[in-house]
Coordinates of C-alpha atoms and ligand atoms in Angstrom, one line a residue:
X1 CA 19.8 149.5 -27.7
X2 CA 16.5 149.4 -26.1
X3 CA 14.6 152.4 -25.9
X4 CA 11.8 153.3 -24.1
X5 CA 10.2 156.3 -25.1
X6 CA 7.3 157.6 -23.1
X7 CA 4.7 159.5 -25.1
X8 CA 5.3 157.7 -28.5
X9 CA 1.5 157.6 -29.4
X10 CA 1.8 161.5 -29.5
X11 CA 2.7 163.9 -32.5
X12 CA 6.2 164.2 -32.0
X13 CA 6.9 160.7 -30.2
X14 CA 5.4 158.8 -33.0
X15 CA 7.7 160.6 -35.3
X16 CA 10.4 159.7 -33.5
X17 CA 9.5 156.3 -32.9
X18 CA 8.8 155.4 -36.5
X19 CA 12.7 157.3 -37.2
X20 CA 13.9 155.1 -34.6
X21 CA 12.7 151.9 -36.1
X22 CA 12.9 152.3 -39.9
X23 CA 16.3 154.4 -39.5
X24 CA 18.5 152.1 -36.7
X25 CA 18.5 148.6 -35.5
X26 CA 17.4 149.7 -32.0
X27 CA 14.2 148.3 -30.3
X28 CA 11.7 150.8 -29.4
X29 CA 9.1 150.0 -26.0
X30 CA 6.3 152.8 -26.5
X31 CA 4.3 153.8 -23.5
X32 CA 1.5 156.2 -23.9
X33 CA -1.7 156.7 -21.9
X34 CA -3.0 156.9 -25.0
X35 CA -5.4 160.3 -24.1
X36 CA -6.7 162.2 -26.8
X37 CA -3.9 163.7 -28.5
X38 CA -2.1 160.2 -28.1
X39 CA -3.0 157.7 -32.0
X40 CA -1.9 154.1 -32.1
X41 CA -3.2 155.0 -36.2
X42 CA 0.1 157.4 -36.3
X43 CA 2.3 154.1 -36.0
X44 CA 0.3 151.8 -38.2
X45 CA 3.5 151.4 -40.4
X46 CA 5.6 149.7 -37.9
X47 CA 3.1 149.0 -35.5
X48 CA 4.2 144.9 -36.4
X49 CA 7.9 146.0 -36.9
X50 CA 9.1 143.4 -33.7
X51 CA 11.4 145.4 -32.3
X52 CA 8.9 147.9 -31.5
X53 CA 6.4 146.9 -28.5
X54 CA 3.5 149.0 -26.7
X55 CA 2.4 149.5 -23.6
X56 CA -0.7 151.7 -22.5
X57 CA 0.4 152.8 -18.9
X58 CA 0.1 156.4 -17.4
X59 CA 3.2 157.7 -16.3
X60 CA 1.7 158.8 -12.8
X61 CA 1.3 154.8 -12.1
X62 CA 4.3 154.0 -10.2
X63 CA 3.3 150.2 -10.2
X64 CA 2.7 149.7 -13.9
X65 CA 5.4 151.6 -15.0
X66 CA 7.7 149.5 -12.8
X67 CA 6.7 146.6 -14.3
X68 CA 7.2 147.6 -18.0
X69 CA 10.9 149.1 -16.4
X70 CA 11.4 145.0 -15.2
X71 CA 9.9 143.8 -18.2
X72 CA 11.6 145.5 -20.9
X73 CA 14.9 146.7 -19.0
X74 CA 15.5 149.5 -21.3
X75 CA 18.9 150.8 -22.2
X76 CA 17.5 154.2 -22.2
X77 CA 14.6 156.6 -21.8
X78 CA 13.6 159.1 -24.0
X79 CA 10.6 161.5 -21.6
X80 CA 7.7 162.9 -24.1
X81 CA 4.6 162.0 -22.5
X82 CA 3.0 165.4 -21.4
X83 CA 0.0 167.5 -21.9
X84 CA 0.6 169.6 -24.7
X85 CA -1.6 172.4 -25.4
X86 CA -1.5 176.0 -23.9
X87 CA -5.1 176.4 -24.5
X88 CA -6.2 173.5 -22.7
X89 CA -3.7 174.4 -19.9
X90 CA -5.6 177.6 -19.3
X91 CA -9.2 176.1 -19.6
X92 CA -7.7 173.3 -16.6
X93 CA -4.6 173.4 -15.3
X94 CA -5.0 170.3 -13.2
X95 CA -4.2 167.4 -15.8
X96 CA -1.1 169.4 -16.8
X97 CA 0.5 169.7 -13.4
X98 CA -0.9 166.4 -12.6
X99 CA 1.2 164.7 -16.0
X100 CA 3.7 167.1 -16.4
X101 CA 5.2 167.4 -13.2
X102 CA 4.0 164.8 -10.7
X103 CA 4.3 162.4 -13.8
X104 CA 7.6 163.2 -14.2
X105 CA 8.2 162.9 -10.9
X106 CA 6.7 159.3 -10.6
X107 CA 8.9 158.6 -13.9
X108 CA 12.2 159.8 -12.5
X109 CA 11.9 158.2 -8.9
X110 CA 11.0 154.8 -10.5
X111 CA 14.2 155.3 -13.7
X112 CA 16.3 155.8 -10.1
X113 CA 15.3 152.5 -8.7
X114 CA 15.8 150.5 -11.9
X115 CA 18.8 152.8 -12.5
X116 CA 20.9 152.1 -9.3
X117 CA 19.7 147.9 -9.5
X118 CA 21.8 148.0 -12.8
X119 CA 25.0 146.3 -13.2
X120 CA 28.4 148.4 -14.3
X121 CA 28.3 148.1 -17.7
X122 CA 24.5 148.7 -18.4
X123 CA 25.1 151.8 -15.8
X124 CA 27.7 153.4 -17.6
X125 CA 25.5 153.7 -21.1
X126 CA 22.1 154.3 -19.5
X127 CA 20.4 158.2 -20.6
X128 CA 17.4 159.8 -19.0
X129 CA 16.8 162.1 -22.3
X130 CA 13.9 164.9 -21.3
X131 CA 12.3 166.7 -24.2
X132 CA 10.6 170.1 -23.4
X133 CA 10.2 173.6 -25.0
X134 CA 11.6 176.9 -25.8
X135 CA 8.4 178.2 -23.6
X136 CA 10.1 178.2 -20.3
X137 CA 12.6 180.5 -21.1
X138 CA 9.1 182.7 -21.9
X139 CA 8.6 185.8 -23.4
X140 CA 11.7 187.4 -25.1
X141 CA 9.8 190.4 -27.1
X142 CA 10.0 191.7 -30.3
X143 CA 13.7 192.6 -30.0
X144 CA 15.3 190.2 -27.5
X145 CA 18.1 187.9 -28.6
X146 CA 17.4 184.0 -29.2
X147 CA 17.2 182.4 -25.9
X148 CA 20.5 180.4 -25.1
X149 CA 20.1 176.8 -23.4
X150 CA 21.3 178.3 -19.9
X151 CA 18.9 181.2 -19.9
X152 CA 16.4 182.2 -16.5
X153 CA 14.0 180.3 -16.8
X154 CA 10.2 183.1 -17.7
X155 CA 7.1 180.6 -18.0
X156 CA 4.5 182.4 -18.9
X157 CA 1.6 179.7 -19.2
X158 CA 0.1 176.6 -17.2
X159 CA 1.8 174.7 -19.8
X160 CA 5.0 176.1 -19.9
X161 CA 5.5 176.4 -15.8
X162 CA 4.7 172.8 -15.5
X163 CA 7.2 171.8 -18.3
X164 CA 9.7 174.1 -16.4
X165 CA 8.9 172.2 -13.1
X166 CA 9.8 168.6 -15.1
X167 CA 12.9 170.5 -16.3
X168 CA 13.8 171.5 -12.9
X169 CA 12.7 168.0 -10.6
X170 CA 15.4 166.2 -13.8
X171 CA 18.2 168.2 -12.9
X172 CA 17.7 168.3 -9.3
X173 CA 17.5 164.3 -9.7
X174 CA 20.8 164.4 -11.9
X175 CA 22.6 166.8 -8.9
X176 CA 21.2 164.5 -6.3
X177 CA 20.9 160.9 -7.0
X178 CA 23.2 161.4 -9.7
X179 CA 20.9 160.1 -12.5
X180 CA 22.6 160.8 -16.2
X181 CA 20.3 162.7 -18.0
X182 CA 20.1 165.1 -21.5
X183 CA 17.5 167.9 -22.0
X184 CA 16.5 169.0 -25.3
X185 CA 14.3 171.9 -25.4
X186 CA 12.5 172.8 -28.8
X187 CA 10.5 175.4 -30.5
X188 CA 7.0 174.8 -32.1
X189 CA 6.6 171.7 -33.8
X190 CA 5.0 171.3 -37.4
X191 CA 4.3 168.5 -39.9
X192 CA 2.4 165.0 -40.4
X193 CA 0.0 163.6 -37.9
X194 CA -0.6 167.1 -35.8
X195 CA -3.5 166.4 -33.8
X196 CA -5.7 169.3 -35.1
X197 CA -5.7 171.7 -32.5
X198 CA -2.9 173.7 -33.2
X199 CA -2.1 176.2 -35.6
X200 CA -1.0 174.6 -38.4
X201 CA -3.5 171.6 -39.0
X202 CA -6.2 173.4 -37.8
X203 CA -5.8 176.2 -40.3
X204 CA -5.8 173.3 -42.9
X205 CA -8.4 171.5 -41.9
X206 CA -10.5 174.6 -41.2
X207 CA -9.5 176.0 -44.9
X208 CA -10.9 172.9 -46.5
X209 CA -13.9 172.7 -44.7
X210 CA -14.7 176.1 -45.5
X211 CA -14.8 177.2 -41.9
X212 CA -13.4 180.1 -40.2
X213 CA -10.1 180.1 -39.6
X214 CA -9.0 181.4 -35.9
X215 CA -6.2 183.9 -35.5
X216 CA -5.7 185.3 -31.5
X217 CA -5.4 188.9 -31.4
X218 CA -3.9 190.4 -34.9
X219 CA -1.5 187.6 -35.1
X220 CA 1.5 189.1 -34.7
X221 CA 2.9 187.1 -32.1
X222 CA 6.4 185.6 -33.9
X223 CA 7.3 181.4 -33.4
X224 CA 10.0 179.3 -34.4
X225 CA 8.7 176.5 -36.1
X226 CA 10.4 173.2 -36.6
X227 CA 9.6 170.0 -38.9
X228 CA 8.9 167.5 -37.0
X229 CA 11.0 164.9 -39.0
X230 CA 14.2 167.2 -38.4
X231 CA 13.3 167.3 -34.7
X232 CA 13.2 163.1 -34.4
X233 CA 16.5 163.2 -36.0
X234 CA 17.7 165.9 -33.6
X235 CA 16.7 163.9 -30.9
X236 CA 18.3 160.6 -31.8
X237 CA 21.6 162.5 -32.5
X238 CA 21.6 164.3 -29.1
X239 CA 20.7 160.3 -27.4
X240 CA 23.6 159.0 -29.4
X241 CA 26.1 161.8 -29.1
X242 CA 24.8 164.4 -26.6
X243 CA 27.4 165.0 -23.6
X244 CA 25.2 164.1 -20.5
X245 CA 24.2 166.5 -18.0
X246 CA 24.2 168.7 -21.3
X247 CA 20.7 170.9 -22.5
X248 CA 20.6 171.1 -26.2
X249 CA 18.1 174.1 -28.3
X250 CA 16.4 172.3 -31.5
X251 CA 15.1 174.6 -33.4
X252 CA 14.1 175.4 -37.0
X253 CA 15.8 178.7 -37.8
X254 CA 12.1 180.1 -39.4
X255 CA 10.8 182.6 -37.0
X256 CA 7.5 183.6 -38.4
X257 CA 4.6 186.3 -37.4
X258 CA 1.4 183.5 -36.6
X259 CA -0.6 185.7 -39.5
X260 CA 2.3 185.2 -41.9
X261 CA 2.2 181.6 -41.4
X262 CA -1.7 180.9 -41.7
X263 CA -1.4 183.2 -45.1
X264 CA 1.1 181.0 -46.7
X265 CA -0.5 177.9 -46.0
X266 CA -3.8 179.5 -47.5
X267 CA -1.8 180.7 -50.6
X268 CA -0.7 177.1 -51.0
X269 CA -3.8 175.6 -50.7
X270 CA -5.1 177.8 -53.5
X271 CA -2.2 176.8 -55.5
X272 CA -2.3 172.9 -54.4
X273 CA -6.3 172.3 -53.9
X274 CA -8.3 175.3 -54.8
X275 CA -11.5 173.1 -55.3
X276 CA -11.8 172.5 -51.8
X277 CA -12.6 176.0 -52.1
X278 CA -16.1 176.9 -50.3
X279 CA -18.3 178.5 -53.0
X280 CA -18.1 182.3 -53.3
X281 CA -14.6 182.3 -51.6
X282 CA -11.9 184.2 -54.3
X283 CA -9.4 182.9 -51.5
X284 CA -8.9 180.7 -48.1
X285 CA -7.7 183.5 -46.8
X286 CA -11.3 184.9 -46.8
X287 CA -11.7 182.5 -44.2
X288 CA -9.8 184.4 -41.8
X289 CA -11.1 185.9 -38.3
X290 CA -9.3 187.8 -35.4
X291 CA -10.3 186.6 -32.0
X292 CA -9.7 188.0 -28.7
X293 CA -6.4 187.2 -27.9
X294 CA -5.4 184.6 -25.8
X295 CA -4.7 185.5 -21.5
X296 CA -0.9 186.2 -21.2
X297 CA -0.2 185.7 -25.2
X298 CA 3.6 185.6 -25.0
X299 CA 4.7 187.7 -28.2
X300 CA 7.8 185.7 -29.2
X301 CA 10.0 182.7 -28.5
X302 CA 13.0 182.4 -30.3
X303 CA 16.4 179.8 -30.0
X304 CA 19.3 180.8 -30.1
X305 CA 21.0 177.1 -31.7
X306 CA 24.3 177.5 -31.8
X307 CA 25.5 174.7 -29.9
X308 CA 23.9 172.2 -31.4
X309 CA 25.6 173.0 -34.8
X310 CA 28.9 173.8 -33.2
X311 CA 29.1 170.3 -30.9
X312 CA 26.9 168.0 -32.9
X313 CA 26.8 169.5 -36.3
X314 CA 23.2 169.3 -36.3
X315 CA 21.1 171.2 -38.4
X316 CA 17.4 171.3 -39.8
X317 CA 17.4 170.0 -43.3
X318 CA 13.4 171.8 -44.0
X319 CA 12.7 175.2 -45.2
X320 CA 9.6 176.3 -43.5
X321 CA 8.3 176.6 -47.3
X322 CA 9.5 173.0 -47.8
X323 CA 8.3 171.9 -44.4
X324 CA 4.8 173.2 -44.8
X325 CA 4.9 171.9 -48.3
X326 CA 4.7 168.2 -47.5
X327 CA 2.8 168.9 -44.6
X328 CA -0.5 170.7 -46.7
X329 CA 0.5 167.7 -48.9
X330 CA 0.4 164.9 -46.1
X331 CA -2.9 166.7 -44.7
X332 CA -4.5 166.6 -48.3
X333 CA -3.9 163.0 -48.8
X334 CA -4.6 161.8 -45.2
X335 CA -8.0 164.1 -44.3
X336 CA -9.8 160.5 -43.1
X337 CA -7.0 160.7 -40.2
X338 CA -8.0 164.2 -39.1
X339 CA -11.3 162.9 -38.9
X340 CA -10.4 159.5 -37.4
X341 CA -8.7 161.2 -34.4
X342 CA -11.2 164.0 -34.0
X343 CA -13.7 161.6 -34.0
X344 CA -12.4 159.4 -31.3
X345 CA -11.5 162.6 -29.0
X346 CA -15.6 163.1 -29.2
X347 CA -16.2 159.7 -27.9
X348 CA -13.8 160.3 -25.0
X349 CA -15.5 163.7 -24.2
X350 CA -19.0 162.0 -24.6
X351 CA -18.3 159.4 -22.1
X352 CA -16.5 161.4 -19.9
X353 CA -19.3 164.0 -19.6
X354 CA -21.4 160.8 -18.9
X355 CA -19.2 160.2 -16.0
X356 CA -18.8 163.8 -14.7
X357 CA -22.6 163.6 -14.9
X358 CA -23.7 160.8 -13.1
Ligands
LIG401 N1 4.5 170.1 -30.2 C1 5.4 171.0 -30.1 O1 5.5 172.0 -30.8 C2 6.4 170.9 -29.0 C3 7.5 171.8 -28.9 C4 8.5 171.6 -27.9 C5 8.4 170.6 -27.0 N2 7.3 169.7 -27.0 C6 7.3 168.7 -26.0 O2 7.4 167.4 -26.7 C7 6.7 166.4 -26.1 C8 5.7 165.8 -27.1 O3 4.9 166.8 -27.7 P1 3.7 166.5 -28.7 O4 3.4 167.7 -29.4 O5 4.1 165.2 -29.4 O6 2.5 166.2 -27.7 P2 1.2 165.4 -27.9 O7 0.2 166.1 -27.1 O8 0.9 165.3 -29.4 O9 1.5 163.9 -27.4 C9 1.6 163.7 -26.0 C10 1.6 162.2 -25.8 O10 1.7 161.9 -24.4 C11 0.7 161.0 -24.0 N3 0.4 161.2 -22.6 C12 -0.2 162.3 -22.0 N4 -0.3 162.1 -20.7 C13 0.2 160.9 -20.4 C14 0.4 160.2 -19.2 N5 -0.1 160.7 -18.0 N6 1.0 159.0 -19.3 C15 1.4 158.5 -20.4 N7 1.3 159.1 -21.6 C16 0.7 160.3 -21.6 C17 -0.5 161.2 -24.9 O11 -1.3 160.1 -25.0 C18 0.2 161.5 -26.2 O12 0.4 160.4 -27.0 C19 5.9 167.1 -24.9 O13 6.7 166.8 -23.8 C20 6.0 168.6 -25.3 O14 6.0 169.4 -24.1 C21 6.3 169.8 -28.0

């Protein structure tokens, strides 16, 4: 099988590319933008594997992404590519309904093109496989049940209404042009190369750089957090076996309060590398501070997974202790990567302020 995953150079998608390679015979075509959250140094390991190929195309260029579609002619198409962060998507909406949703859009009408020019047989085992998120089903509370994959559809954020929007323009493309296509939607990611921004490897990398480490609010509001290695997995099964037309919950079965979550990992990190430990400090969690909460803070998201077990048997195989484990582990042994990426986001930022300001 040829597989073209869009996204790939991201934290997720290069997980699942490097599965997808070193775990199955199948040829992987990678298209990424490559913007700041996207690393070609995440997929150094098989980045000369030949059955995996690149291409740096935005997913909003019908033209380009054509071409790879002629080029390549996948057997199917696994849709990461997306702008990822909530807090960006409130600081500027604009890229994330720009890539989110008119990129999908570009995406789906140019997979309908190449999909109908197909002959029977390739026809009959092409996928369109969508991944998005447990945050358009928004906000259930403190005491609302899991959400459940056919749920209304509550997003709260920038980010989460433009996912919602790609969720919506795939099935209206399945209903209408009859385009065969499986949606995975996830809950919060965790685990090796994490751009970091997010909570987890930014309360790491904060810890050990003795800086403060951010919590919104009082950190209270509770997540479902997933290793991202269990979530490739997921998502090859649900290619493979999934039932098209189908939506499939991953999730990690560890819903935790955000505070709970960065005072494991500084526990660990006094257990695992307490000489990293700024001068003075009894503890990393010394380092933590309580910020003004972030506009429209949704206080829990929670899957309800069932199905997935039932119809695919699929489960995750991490603890979140296990799980956050190897990933304080990954982040102590692979600090020059942090930096690496951070570093090459400055240099985008730098020239693009030279651009905004000429
Ligand atoms: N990270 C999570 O916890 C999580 C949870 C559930 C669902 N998801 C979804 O999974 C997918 C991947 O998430 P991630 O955390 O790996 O994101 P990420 O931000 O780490 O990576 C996104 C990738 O998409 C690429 N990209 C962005 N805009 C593009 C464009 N216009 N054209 C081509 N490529 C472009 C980036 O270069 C980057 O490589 C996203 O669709 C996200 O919504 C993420």
């Amino acid at each position: 099988m040829k597989i073209l995953i869009t996204g790939g150079a991201g934290f997720i998608g290069s997980t699942l590319v490097k599965y997808i390679i070193n775990k199955t015979n199948n040829e992987v075509i990678n298209l990424d933008k490559l913007t700041y959250a996207g690393n070609l140094k995440s997929l150094e390991t098989i980045s000369e594997n030949k059955r995996y190929s690149f291409e740096k195309v935005d997913i909003k260029d019908l033209d380009e992404l054509s071409e790879v579609f002629n080029k390549y002619k996948p057997d199917s198409v696994m849709h990461l590519a997306a702008e990822s962060h909530v807090d960006r998507s409130i600081a500027g909406p604009e890229g994330f309904v720009q890539t989110n949703i008119v990129g999908t859009y570009v995406l789906l009408e140019v997979v309908r093109k190449y999909f109908y020019a197909l002959n029977k047989t390739k026809k009959s085992h092409f996928k369109f496989h969508h991944i998005s998120t447990d945050e358009v089903y928004g906000d259930i509370g403190f005491s609302g049940n899991p959400s459940k994959e056919n749920d209304t559809y509550k997003p709260s954020s920038p980010y989460s209404a433009t996912k919602a929007s790609s969720d919506h323009l795939v099935r209206s493309w399945a209903r209408t042009y009859k385009l065969p296509f499986i949606i995975t939607n996830s809950s919060n990611n965790y685990g090796p190369y994490h751009f970091p921004e997010k909570l987890i490897p930014l309360t790491i990398k904060n810890a050990l750089e003795g800086k403060d480490i951010p919590i919104y609010g009082k950190g209270d509001q509770i997540r479902d957090w997933l290793y991202v290695e269990d979530h490739a997995k997921a998502l090859y099964q649900v290619l493979k076996e999934g039932t098209l037309g189908e939506t499939y919950n991953i999730g990690g079965n560890s819903e935790k309060r955000n505070i709970d979550v960065v005072i494991q990992i500084c526990e660990l990190l006094d257990e695992m590398d307490p000489a990293s430990r700024k001068q003075g400090i009894k503890s990393y969690k010394d380092l933590i501070t309580y910020t003004e909460d972030r506009p429209g803070h949704d206080l829990r998201y929670a899957l309800d997974t069932s199905k997935i077990q039932e119809e695919l048997g699929w489960q995750p195989s991490e603890t979140f202790k296990s799980g956050i484990m190897k990933t304080i582990e990954w982040n102590l042994l692979n600090r020059k990567w942090s930096e690496d990426v951070l570093t090459a986001e400055d240099l985008q930022q730098e020239s693009k302020n030279k651009l905004e300001n000429l």
